[in-house]
Tab-separated table of C-alpha atoms and ligand atoms in Angstrom:
chain	number	residue	atom	x	y	z
A	38	MET	CA	0.000	0.000	0.000
A	39	THR	CA	1.191	3.495	-0.723
A	40	LEU	CA	2.272	5.612	2.199
A	41	LEU	CA	-0.632	7.439	3.822
A	42	PRO	CA	-0.578	11.210	4.183
A	43	ASP	CA	-0.185	12.216	7.851
A	44	THR	CA	-3.673	13.673	7.959
A	45	TRP	CA	-5.160	10.265	7.130
A	46	ARG	CA	-3.253	8.340	9.781
A	47	TRP	CA	-6.186	8.569	12.179
A	48	PHE	CA	-8.143	6.241	9.928
A	49	PRO	CA	-6.113	3.027	10.278
A	50	GLN	CA	-5.390	4.019	13.887
A	51	ALA	CA	-9.098	4.134	14.637
A	52	ARG	CA	-10.023	0.684	13.283
A	53	TYR	CA	-13.586	0.850	14.637
A	54	GLY	CA	-16.357	3.140	13.433
A	55	LEU	CA	-20.093	3.380	14.047
A	56	PHE	CA	-22.358	3.489	11.006
A	57	ILE	CA	-25.725	5.103	11.709
A	58	HIS	CA	-28.627	4.572	9.313
A	59	TRP	CA	-31.369	6.884	10.418
A	60	GLY	CA	-34.125	8.704	8.627
A	61	PRO	CA	-37.911	8.862	8.354
A	62	TYR	CA	-37.950	5.271	7.058
A	63	ALA	CA	-37.323	4.190	10.653
A	64	GLN	CA	-41.021	4.891	11.256
A	65	TYR	CA	-41.920	1.907	9.068
A	66	GLU	CA	-39.574	-0.373	11.015
A	67	ARG	CA	-38.828	-2.406	7.899
A	68	GLY	CA	-35.375	-1.233	6.882
A	69	GLU	CA	-34.002	1.815	5.090
A	70	GLN	CA	-35.280	0.877	1.640
A	71	VAL	CA	-38.944	0.338	2.472
A	72	LEU	CA	-40.052	3.032	0.001
A	73	PHE	CA	-38.678	1.175	-3.006
A	74	ARG	CA	-38.898	-2.397	-1.820
A	75	GLU	CA	-42.589	-2.063	-1.065
A	76	ARG	CA	-43.236	0.379	-3.908
A	77	LEU	CA	-44.934	2.729	-1.467
A	78	ASP	CA	-46.897	5.723	-2.592
A	79	HIS	CA	-44.532	8.715	-2.796
A	80	THR	CA	-47.029	11.251	-1.541
A	81	GLU	CA	-47.912	9.254	1.540
A	82	TYR	CA	-44.283	8.512	2.275
A	83	ALA	CA	-43.421	12.211	1.988
A	84	ARG	CA	-46.301	13.090	4.333
A	85	ALA	CA	-44.984	10.657	6.942
A	86	ALA	CA	-41.419	11.892	6.441
A	87	CYS	CA	-42.437	15.517	6.912
A	88	ALA	CA	-44.415	14.661	10.058
A	89	TRP	CA	-41.494	12.736	11.581
A	90	GLN	CA	-40.585	14.000	15.054
A	91	PRO	CA	-38.026	11.887	16.865
A	92	GLU	CA	-38.801	13.126	20.355
A	93	TYR	CA	-36.069	11.178	22.134
A	94	PHE	CA	-33.215	11.981	19.773
A	95	ASP	CA	-30.282	13.146	21.850
A	96	ALA	CA	-27.003	13.206	19.948
A	97	ARG	CA	-25.055	13.359	23.205
A	98	GLN	CA	-26.540	10.057	24.273
A	99	TRP	CA	-25.587	8.503	20.950
A	100	ALA	CA	-22.068	9.867	21.336
A	101	LYS	CA	-21.834	8.407	24.829
A	102	ILE	CA	-22.865	4.966	23.577
A	103	ALA	CA	-20.252	5.301	20.838
A	104	VAL	CA	-17.462	6.356	23.186
A	105	ASP	CA	-18.282	3.730	25.811
A	106	GLY	CA	-18.450	1.175	23.020
A	107	GLY	CA	-14.874	1.944	21.974
A	108	PHE	CA	-15.788	3.443	18.593
A	109	ARG	CA	-13.345	6.060	17.345
A	110	TYR	CA	-15.489	7.612	14.618
A	111	ALA	CA	-18.986	7.558	13.205
A	112	VAL	CA	-20.733	7.936	9.865
A	113	LEU	CA	-24.311	9.255	9.788
A	114	THR	CA	-26.723	9.028	6.841
A	115	THR	CA	-27.386	12.661	5.971
A	116	ARG	CA	-29.653	11.595	3.125
A	117	HIS	CA	-30.576	8.092	2.051
A	118	HIS	CA	-32.147	6.855	-1.190
A	119	ASP	CA	-35.512	8.338	-0.154
A	120	GLY	CA	-34.023	11.821	-0.574
A	121	PHE	CA	-35.011	13.159	2.855
A	122	CYS	CA	-32.300	15.468	4.220
A	123	LEU	CA	-31.287	15.432	7.861
A	124	TRP	CA	-29.809	18.904	7.788
A	125	ASN	CA	-30.799	22.486	7.228
A	126	THR	CA	-30.401	22.778	3.484
A	127	ALA	CA	-31.148	25.737	1.245
A	128	THR	CA	-31.694	23.405	-1.706
A	129	THR	CA	-35.060	21.898	-0.662
A	130	ASP	CA	-37.710	21.948	2.051
A	131	TYR	CA	-37.636	18.139	2.199
A	132	SER	CA	-35.577	18.120	5.361
A	133	SER	CA	-35.822	17.608	9.087
A	134	ALA	CA	-35.028	21.291	9.554
A	135	ALA	CA	-37.834	22.612	7.344
A	136	GLN	CA	-40.493	20.100	8.404
A	137	ALA	CA	-42.183	19.052	11.658
A	138	ALA	CA	-39.021	18.169	13.535
A	139	GLY	CA	-37.601	21.635	12.926
A	140	ARG	CA	-34.106	20.416	13.787
A	141	ASP	CA	-30.800	20.120	12.008
A	142	PHE	CA	-29.893	16.563	13.009
A	143	VAL	CA	-26.583	16.652	11.175
A	144	SER	CA	-25.474	19.651	13.148
A	145	GLU	CA	-26.557	18.089	16.452
A	146	TYR	CA	-24.708	14.895	15.558
A	147	VAL	CA	-21.553	16.641	14.422
A	148	GLU	CA	-21.381	18.787	17.533
A	149	ALA	CA	-22.003	16.019	20.033
A	150	PHE	CA	-19.690	13.498	18.410
A	151	ARG	CA	-16.907	15.982	17.891
A	152	GLU	CA	-17.210	17.099	21.504
A	153	ALA	CA	-16.913	13.465	22.571
A	154	GLY	CA	-13.608	13.219	20.687
A	155	LEU	CA	-14.878	11.136	17.790
A	156	ARG	CA	-13.997	11.671	14.156
A	157	ILE	CA	-16.896	12.700	11.950
A	158	GLY	CA	-18.174	10.902	8.878
A	159	LEU	CA	-21.128	11.761	6.652
A	160	TYR	CA	-22.965	9.300	4.440
A	161	TYR	CA	-24.701	10.721	1.369
A	162	SER	CA	-26.803	8.826	-1.145
A	163	LEU	CA	-26.587	10.144	-4.674
A	164	ALA	CA	-29.719	8.195	-5.535
A	165	ASP	CA	-32.940	10.036	-4.790
A	166	TRP	CA	-35.904	7.851	-5.681
A	167	ARG	CA	-38.354	10.750	-5.754
A	168	ILE	CA	-36.808	12.377	-8.774
A	169	PRO	CA	-37.906	11.193	-12.245
A	170	ALA	CA	-34.695	12.520	-13.812
A	171	TYR	CA	-32.686	10.233	-11.537
A	172	TRP	CA	-34.450	7.254	-13.101
A	173	GLU	CA	-34.416	8.662	-16.642
A	174	GLY	CA	-30.734	9.513	-16.621
A	175	PRO	CA	-28.712	11.961	-18.728
A	176	ARG	CA	-29.477	10.290	-22.063
A	177	HIS	CA	-33.257	10.460	-21.798
A	178	ASP	CA	-33.574	13.658	-19.790
A	179	PRO	CA	-30.396	15.705	-20.179
A	180	ASN	CA	-31.787	18.897	-18.635
A	181	GLY	CA	-33.538	17.207	-15.749
A	182	TRP	CA	-30.428	15.170	-15.083
A	183	ALA	CA	-28.131	18.193	-15.108
A	184	GLN	CA	-30.399	19.957	-12.637
A	185	PHE	CA	-30.576	16.960	-10.358
A	186	ARG	CA	-26.815	16.436	-10.456
A	187	ASP	CA	-26.178	20.082	-9.629
A	188	TYR	CA	-28.626	19.777	-6.739
A	189	CYS	CA	-26.561	16.882	-5.359
A	190	HIS	CA	-23.265	18.738	-5.818
A	191	GLN	CA	-24.770	21.742	-4.069
A	192	GLN	CA	-25.871	19.607	-1.117
A	193	VAL	CA	-22.426	18.081	-0.766
A	194	ARG	CA	-20.987	21.585	-0.808
A	195	GLU	CA	-23.302	22.598	2.031
A	196	LEU	CA	-22.345	19.586	4.097
A	197	LEU	CA	-18.679	20.391	3.685
A	198	THR	CA	-19.122	24.108	4.326
A	199	ASN	CA	-21.493	24.456	7.252
A	200	TYR	CA	-20.323	21.847	9.757
A	201	GLY	CA	-16.624	22.417	10.335
A	202	GLN	CA	-14.103	19.699	9.793
A	203	ILE	CA	-15.514	16.514	8.286
A	204	ASP	CA	-13.131	13.571	8.349
A	205	GLU	CA	-14.787	11.051	6.103
A	206	PHE	CA	-17.374	11.315	3.328
A	207	TRP	CA	-19.318	8.222	2.399
A	208	PHE	CA	-21.069	8.193	-0.966
A	209	ASP	CA	-23.569	5.538	-1.862
A	210	GLY	CA	-26.201	4.906	-4.518
A	211	SER	CA	-24.343	5.981	-7.655
A	212	TRP	CA	-26.196	3.174	-9.407
A	213	PRO	CA	-27.040	3.093	-12.295
A	214	ARG	CA	-24.993	6.040	-13.486
A	215	ASN	CA	-21.282	6.262	-14.100
A	216	ALA	CA	-18.732	8.749	-12.836
A	217	HIS	CA	-19.083	10.732	-16.025
A	218	ALA	CA	-22.799	11.305	-15.464
A	219	TRP	CA	-22.263	12.254	-11.820
A	220	GLN	CA	-19.242	14.393	-12.709
A	221	SER	CA	-17.572	12.556	-9.899
A	222	GLN	CA	-14.079	13.857	-10.579
A	223	GLU	CA	-15.253	17.459	-10.487
A	224	LEU	CA	-17.233	16.658	-7.361
A	225	VAL	CA	-14.190	15.250	-5.570
A	226	ALA	CA	-12.065	18.209	-6.678
A	227	MET	CA	-14.644	20.586	-5.202
A	228	MET	CA	-14.783	18.579	-1.975
A	229	LYS	CA	-11.023	18.541	-1.560
A	230	SER	CA	-10.818	22.253	-2.208
A	231	LEU	CA	-13.231	22.762	0.700
A	232	GLN	CA	-11.693	20.144	2.987
A	233	PRO	CA	-8.234	19.059	1.847
A	234	ASP	CA	-7.820	16.379	4.529
A	235	LEU	CA	-11.132	14.690	3.844
A	236	LEU	CA	-11.203	10.968	3.097
A	237	VAL	CA	-13.703	10.109	0.373
A	238	ASN	CA	-14.923	6.554	-0.179
A	239	ASN	CA	-14.894	4.649	-3.444
A	240	ARG	CA	-18.573	4.667	-4.414
A	241	LEU	CA	-18.571	7.370	-7.057
A	242	ASP	CA	-18.431	4.768	-9.766
A	243	SER	CA	-15.700	4.272	-12.257
A	244	ILE	CA	-14.108	6.853	-14.524
A	245	ASP	CA	-13.376	4.013	-16.908
A	246	PRO	CA	-16.792	3.185	-18.365
A	247	GLU	CA	-15.833	-0.412	-19.063
A	248	GLU	CA	-14.794	-1.123	-15.514
A	249	GLY	CA	-18.069	0.316	-14.228
A	250	GLN	CA	-20.162	-1.592	-16.764
A	251	ALA	CA	-18.488	-4.874	-15.947
A	252	GLU	CA	-19.325	-4.427	-12.280
A	253	TRP	CA	-22.977	-3.653	-12.959
A	254	GLN	CA	-23.260	-6.575	-15.348
A	255	LYS	CA	-21.875	-8.979	-12.819
A	256	GLY	CA	-24.943	-7.997	-10.847
A	257	ALA	CA	-22.708	-7.633	-7.838
A	258	VAL	CA	-25.044	-5.025	-6.413
A	259	GLU	CA	-23.392	-5.216	-2.993
A	260	ASN	CA	-20.228	-3.758	-4.438
A	261	ALA	CA	-21.601	-2.038	-7.464
A	262	GLY	CA	-20.423	1.503	-7.821
A	263	ASP	CA	-17.063	0.680	-6.302
A	264	SER	CA	-14.377	2.427	-8.218
A	265	LYS	CA	-10.810	1.321	-8.534
A	266	GLN	CA	-9.737	4.774	-9.691
A	267	LEU	CA	-11.755	7.093	-7.478
A	268	GLY	CA	-11.830	6.934	-3.723
A	269	ASP	CA	-9.350	7.187	-0.888
A	270	PHE	CA	-10.589	4.047	0.806
A	271	GLY	CA	-12.427	0.855	-0.084
A	272	THR	CA	-15.818	-0.174	1.320
A	273	PRO	CA	-16.343	-3.938	1.214
A	274	GLU	CA	-19.935	-4.501	2.316
A	275	HIS	CA	-21.112	-7.590	4.221
A	276	HIS	CA	-17.662	-9.123	3.803
A	277	ILE	CA	-14.159	-8.526	5.111
A	278	THR	CA	-11.735	-8.458	2.238
A	279	ALA	CA	-8.553	-6.408	2.148
A	280	ASP	CA	-8.138	-3.757	-0.520
A	281	ALA	CA	-4.604	-4.173	-1.767
A	282	TRP	CA	-3.764	-0.595	-2.682
A	283	ARG	CA	-5.607	1.682	-0.272
A	284	PRO	CA	-7.032	1.734	3.255
A	285	TRP	CA	-10.397	0.037	3.619
A	286	GLU	CA	-13.325	-0.281	5.908
A	287	SER	CA	-15.717	-3.205	5.922
A	288	CYS	CA	-19.279	-2.131	6.652
A	289	GLN	CA	-21.420	-4.652	8.454
A	290	VAL	CA	-24.851	-4.834	9.979
A	291	SER	CA	-25.289	-5.728	13.631
A	292	THR	CA	-28.555	-7.457	12.831
A	293	TRP	CA	-28.946	-9.924	10.003
A	294	ARG	CA	-29.453	-7.966	6.830
A	295	LEU	CA	-30.976	-4.492	6.985
A	296	TRP	CA	-29.331	-1.177	7.864
A	297	GLY	CA	-32.345	0.848	8.934
A	298	TYR	CA	-34.289	-0.056	12.089
A	299	THR	CA	-36.314	-3.228	11.601
A	300	ARG	CA	-38.739	-4.407	14.237
A	301	GLY	CA	-38.177	-7.955	15.414
A	302	GLU	CA	-34.892	-8.446	13.504
A	303	ARG	CA	-32.419	-10.826	15.104
A	304	TRP	CA	-29.276	-9.308	16.558
A	305	ARG	CA	-25.839	-10.769	16.090
A	306	SER	CA	-24.267	-11.579	19.412
A	307	ALA	CA	-21.395	-9.570	20.873
A	308	ASP	CA	-18.835	-12.253	20.087
A	309	VAL	CA	-19.904	-12.394	16.435
A	310	LEU	CA	-19.554	-8.606	16.186
A	311	LEU	CA	-16.218	-8.605	17.982
A	312	ASP	CA	-15.016	-11.372	15.715
A	313	MET	CA	-15.643	-9.100	12.716
A	314	LEU	CA	-13.651	-6.299	14.320
A	315	CYS	CA	-10.732	-8.639	15.019
A	316	GLU	CA	-10.880	-10.122	11.540
A	317	ALA	CA	-10.838	-6.657	9.957
A	318	ALA	CA	-7.905	-5.529	12.125
A	319	SER	CA	-5.999	-8.732	11.460
A	320	LYS	CA	-6.415	-8.127	7.733
A	321	GLY	CA	-5.285	-4.516	8.066
A	322	GLY	CA	-8.643	-2.753	7.808
A	323	ASN	CA	-11.436	-1.086	9.746
A	324	LEU	CA	-14.866	-2.239	10.784
A	325	LEU	CA	-17.761	0.170	10.316
A	326	LEU	CA	-20.468	-1.436	12.418
A	327	ASN	CA	-24.010	-0.329	11.766
A	328	VAL	CA	-26.899	0.568	14.015
A	329	GLY	CA	-30.354	1.628	12.865
A	330	PRO	CA	-31.781	3.860	15.602
A	331	GLN	CA	-35.530	3.781	16.239
A	332	ALA	CA	-37.824	6.403	14.734
A	333	ASP	CA	-38.161	8.089	18.123
A	334	GLY	CA	-34.409	8.663	18.168
A	335	ARG	CA	-33.370	5.975	20.608
A	336	ILE	CA	-30.598	3.485	19.941
A	337	PRO	CA	-32.109	0.001	20.292
A	338	PRO	CA	-31.170	-1.405	23.715
A	339	GLU	CA	-30.007	-4.643	22.076
A	340	PHE	CA	-27.355	-2.696	20.214
A	341	ALA	CA	-26.351	-0.589	23.208
A	342	ALA	CA	-25.821	-3.740	25.275
A	343	ARG	CA	-23.579	-5.333	22.668
A	344	ALA	CA	-21.644	-2.118	22.107
A	345	GLU	CA	-21.022	-1.870	25.828
A	346	GLN	CA	-19.744	-5.447	26.067
A	347	ILE	CA	-17.314	-4.847	23.208
A	348	GLY	CA	-16.333	-1.499	24.737
A	349	ASP	CA	-15.490	-3.249	28.016
A	350	TRP	CA	-13.363	-5.700	26.090
A	351	LEU	CA	-11.608	-2.908	24.202
A	352	ARG	CA	-10.757	-1.055	27.394
A	353	VAL	CA	-8.589	-4.023	28.399
A	354	HIS	CA	-7.540	-5.376	25.008
A	355	GLY	CA	-7.686	-2.260	22.806
A	356	GLU	CA	-3.951	-2.213	22.143
A	357	ALA	CA	-4.483	-5.400	20.102
A	358	ILE	CA	-6.843	-3.508	17.764
A	359	TYR	CA	-6.257	0.257	17.600
A	360	GLY	CA	-3.324	1.170	15.416
A	361	CYS	CA	-2.427	-2.440	14.741
A	362	GLN	CA	-1.234	-3.732	11.428
A	363	ARG	CA	-2.378	-6.819	9.674
A	364	GLY	CA	-0.970	-9.871	11.378
A	365	ASP	CA	-1.050	-13.088	9.551
A	366	VAL	CA	2.276	-14.330	10.809
A	367	VAL	CA	1.536	-17.982	11.499
A	368	GLU	CA	-1.335	-20.365	10.997
A	369	PHE	CA	-3.897	-19.345	13.572
A	370	VAL	CA	-7.255	-19.563	11.908
A	371	THR	CA	-8.479	-22.362	14.149
A	372	ARG	CA	-7.936	-20.306	17.302
A	373	GLY	CA	-8.670	-16.740	16.258
A	374	TRP	CA	-6.765	-13.772	14.868
A	375	GLN	CA	-3.346	-12.136	15.034
A	376	THR	CA	-2.480	-8.459	14.861
A	377	ARG	CA	0.908	-6.740	15.039
A	378	LYS	CA	2.429	-3.535	16.280
A	379	ASP	CA	6.190	-2.927	16.097
A	380	ASN	CA	7.789	-5.932	17.836
A	381	ASP	CA	4.556	-7.145	19.386
A	382	LEU	CA	2.291	-9.891	18.182
A	383	TYR	CA	-1.201	-10.174	19.623
A	384	LEU	CA	-2.908	-13.538	19.642
A	385	ILE	CA	-6.638	-12.985	19.870
A	386	LEU	CA	-8.276	-16.219	20.982
A	387	ARG	CA	-11.846	-16.830	19.989
A	388	PHE	CA	-12.299	-19.455	22.720
A	389	TRP	CA	-10.577	-20.742	25.825
A	390	ASP	CA	-9.810	-24.435	26.101
A	391	GLY	CA	-8.791	-24.410	29.779
A	392	ARG	CA	-5.428	-26.079	29.171
A	393	GLU	CA	-2.425	-25.036	31.210
A	394	ALA	CA	-0.132	-24.763	28.180
A	395	MET	CA	-0.450	-23.672	24.598
A	396	THR	CA	1.904	-24.390	21.716
A	397	ILE	CA	2.345	-22.147	18.711
A	398	PRO	CA	4.403	-23.628	15.920
A	399	GLY	CA	6.100	-21.783	13.108
A	400	LEU	CA	7.373	-18.559	14.691
A	401	ALA	CA	10.884	-17.637	13.578
A	402	THR	CA	11.292	-14.637	15.889
A	403	ARG	CA	12.546	-15.091	19.435
A	404	VAL	CA	9.957	-14.241	22.056
A	405	ARG	CA	11.135	-12.101	24.967
A	406	ARG	CA	7.976	-12.050	27.007
A	407	ALA	CA	4.438	-13.286	26.916
A	408	THR	CA	1.587	-11.682	28.817
A	409	LEU	CA	-2.044	-12.643	29.104
A	410	LEU	CA	-3.414	-9.189	28.397
A	411	SER	CA	-6.820	-10.054	29.823
A	412	ASN	CA	-5.546	-10.207	33.419
A	413	GLY	CA	-1.983	-8.926	33.128
A	414	GLN	CA	-0.524	-12.300	34.009
A	415	GLU	CA	3.024	-13.099	32.907
A	416	LEU	CA	3.299	-16.459	31.107
A	417	SER	CA	6.315	-18.688	30.999
A	418	VAL	CA	7.940	-19.057	27.618
A	419	GLN	CA	9.848	-21.948	26.109
A	420	GLN	CA	10.946	-21.840	22.534
A	421	ASN	CA	12.864	-24.124	20.237
A	422	ASP	CA	13.369	-23.636	16.528
A	423	ASP	CA	9.861	-24.598	15.582
A	424	VAL	CA	7.610	-24.425	18.578
A	425	LEU	CA	6.760	-21.818	21.156
A	426	THR	CA	5.235	-23.171	24.359
A	427	LEU	CA	3.421	-20.857	26.722
A	428	SER	CA	2.492	-22.168	30.137
A	429	GLY	CA	0.850	-21.036	33.330
A	430	LEU	CA	-2.463	-20.345	31.634
A	431	PRO	CA	-5.488	-20.231	33.947
A	432	HIS	CA	-8.099	-22.937	33.821
A	433	LEU	CA	-11.059	-20.567	33.618
A	434	PRO	CA	-11.485	-18.033	30.801
A	435	PRO	CA	-9.788	-14.808	31.929
A	436	THR	CA	-12.438	-12.636	30.196
A	437	PRO	CA	-15.986	-13.222	28.957
A	438	LEU	CA	-15.157	-12.399	25.323
A	439	PHE	CA	-11.849	-13.121	23.553
A	440	PRO	CA	-8.678	-13.551	25.658
A	441	VAL	CA	-5.555	-11.969	24.179
A	442	ILE	CA	-1.940	-13.027	24.583
A	443	LYS	CA	0.691	-10.444	23.832
A	444	LEU	CA	4.075	-11.650	22.634
A	445	LYS	CA	7.030	-9.313	22.765
A	446	GLY	CA	9.585	-10.238	20.138
A	447	GLU	CA	13.237	-9.427	19.667
A	448	ALA	CA	12.274	-8.005	16.286
A	449	PRO	CA	9.089	-7.697	14.240
A	450	PHE	CA	7.550	-11.157	14.136
A	451	GLU	CA	8.175	-13.476	11.246
A	452	ALA	CA	7.313	-17.061	10.486
A	453	GLN	CA	9.603	-19.987	9.696
A	454	PRO	CA	9.822	-20.505	5.939
A	455	TRP	CA	7.735	-23.702	6.174
A	456	ALA	CA	4.993	-21.878	8.068
A	457	ARG	CA	4.739	-18.857	5.822
A	458	GLU	CA	2.582	-20.522	3.246
A	459	ARG	CA	-0.520	-22.217	4.460
A	460	LEU	CA	-1.738	-25.648	3.472
A	461	TRP	CA	-3.186	-24.678	0.112
A	462	GLY	CA	-0.528	-22.109	-0.825
A	463	GLY	CA	3.072	-22.339	-1.941
A	464	ASN	CA	5.040	-25.138	-3.465
A	465	PRO	CA	3.817	-28.481	-2.101
A	466	ARG	CA	7.320	-29.941	-2.439
A	467	ARG	CA	8.451	-27.890	0.568
A	468	MET	CA	6.751	-30.524	2.721
A	469	THR	CA	8.248	-33.629	1.081
A	470	GLU	CA	11.128	-33.952	3.551
A	471	TRP	CA	8.694	-33.719	6.430
A	472	ALA	CA	6.723	-36.708	5.084
A	473	ARG	CA	9.851	-38.630	4.136
A	474	GLN	CA	11.031	-38.690	7.744
A	475	ARG	CA	8.344	-41.314	8.343
A	476	GLY	CA	9.456	-43.498	5.428
A	477	ASN	CA	8.228	-44.036	1.935
A	478	SER	CA	5.459	-46.637	1.930
A	479	VAL	CA	1.753	-46.924	2.660
A	480	TRP	CA	2.401	-49.304	5.594
A	481	ALA	CA	1.908	-48.117	9.144
A	482	ASP	CA	5.626	-48.106	9.904
A	483	GLY	CA	6.519	-46.435	6.631
A	484	GLN	CA	8.883	-49.301	5.717
A	485	PRO	CA	8.809	-51.170	2.420
A	486	ARG	CA	7.378	-54.725	2.375
B	256	LIG	C1	-26.257	-0.555	0.185
B	256	LIG	C2	-27.725	-0.295	0.432
B	256	LIG	C3	-27.963	0.852	1.348
B	256	LIG	C4	-27.026	0.947	2.501
B	256	LIG	C5	-25.594	0.705	2.085
B	256	LIG	C6	-24.632	0.653	3.214
B	256	LIG	O1	-25.720	0.304	-0.758
B	256	LIG	O2	-28.386	-0.043	-0.786
B	256	LIG	O3	-29.294	0.810	1.790
B	256	LIG	O4	-27.124	2.218	3.002
B	256	LIG	O5	-25.512	-0.474	1.372
B	256	LIG	O6	-23.367	0.264	2.762
């Protein structure tokens, strides 16, 4: 990966962000796309949106949940595909500020989160399902399209002008138009002239029409609109896959599928959510974990409880996540994840087997010290060329979620040559000698008959 500018360093440092999908759709309690998915009547939807009054919305409370949960930044939907704006915009009266609520939610969010020491992200959907020209596109309605596109550019300008420093801007919904139609390059240039340190995501579609087309044709809607040329960071959605040439952030739901509040949805358990955070960190990326607050402005208690559990874990084990680099030093997939920082290797264990000793084969680097981070206990270390043995481990799990062992090395950790490639990688012949030590026949003793 290319070297990051200093002003972007906070992003990989942070590792853990809170995605907030909130808008008038929350009133329907059937996800953020209810308008389209149920082909609702536009007029009725707009009436409900304009009447929306989230009486319990308190941005400070949200920020507290985020801070206690160990999140380092947040991204709020300022406008989703339904086109309703959560800020005081001069471009339309279809906003929380101009309608019943009479409040600029973006401003309340920005202020409270910034005050709490969190970095600020704004999500913005280019798609606006209310607008015929959006569906018609530039070929069939060139004037309507140009007006609509300018409206979007103008809104982005407002968001980057009226709310102080914004750290991350999260486009979505470029479908089905390409970067040319959106004038994405001009848009980014304008954004960077307003906020030079801003990180912009990769969903402004491709400048290369063929690359964009291919993505749409694959029908890979989850990642459609991802651009390889535009965007400071990648946004894998519902999966955790490293982007080879830029920072990335995997966005994930905390329920099963939807982003907006959905009544009765199942919640993923705290260990499943924490596992995603550890996986992202171990692969060198961030996790942007979503919550869909209720229509009345409250964060669902199920989410708050899970966030708190993970926050408690991070208070003790955070050094294994924040600011860590990808750590895939030795085979560890059966136990959990590894992350690295300078000469330290963190072993994040998904479960505790209660054994007094643990062996880790394949490390080439000498270990100076091993500590069970969960309770501060020093472990005894024995190491020969191939195998590290840690002993003195407690019988009972030292923490309710994932225990972490911190290894201090003499140098940055590396694996033995044989352990670098995993079973299905590398040249299989590297293992021949290992097998030959047993003999060279199918018989139990390896000897010829
Ligand atoms: C998809 C969905 C959208 C959601 C987004 C989050 O693009 O269409 O509803 O906001 O994913 O990444």
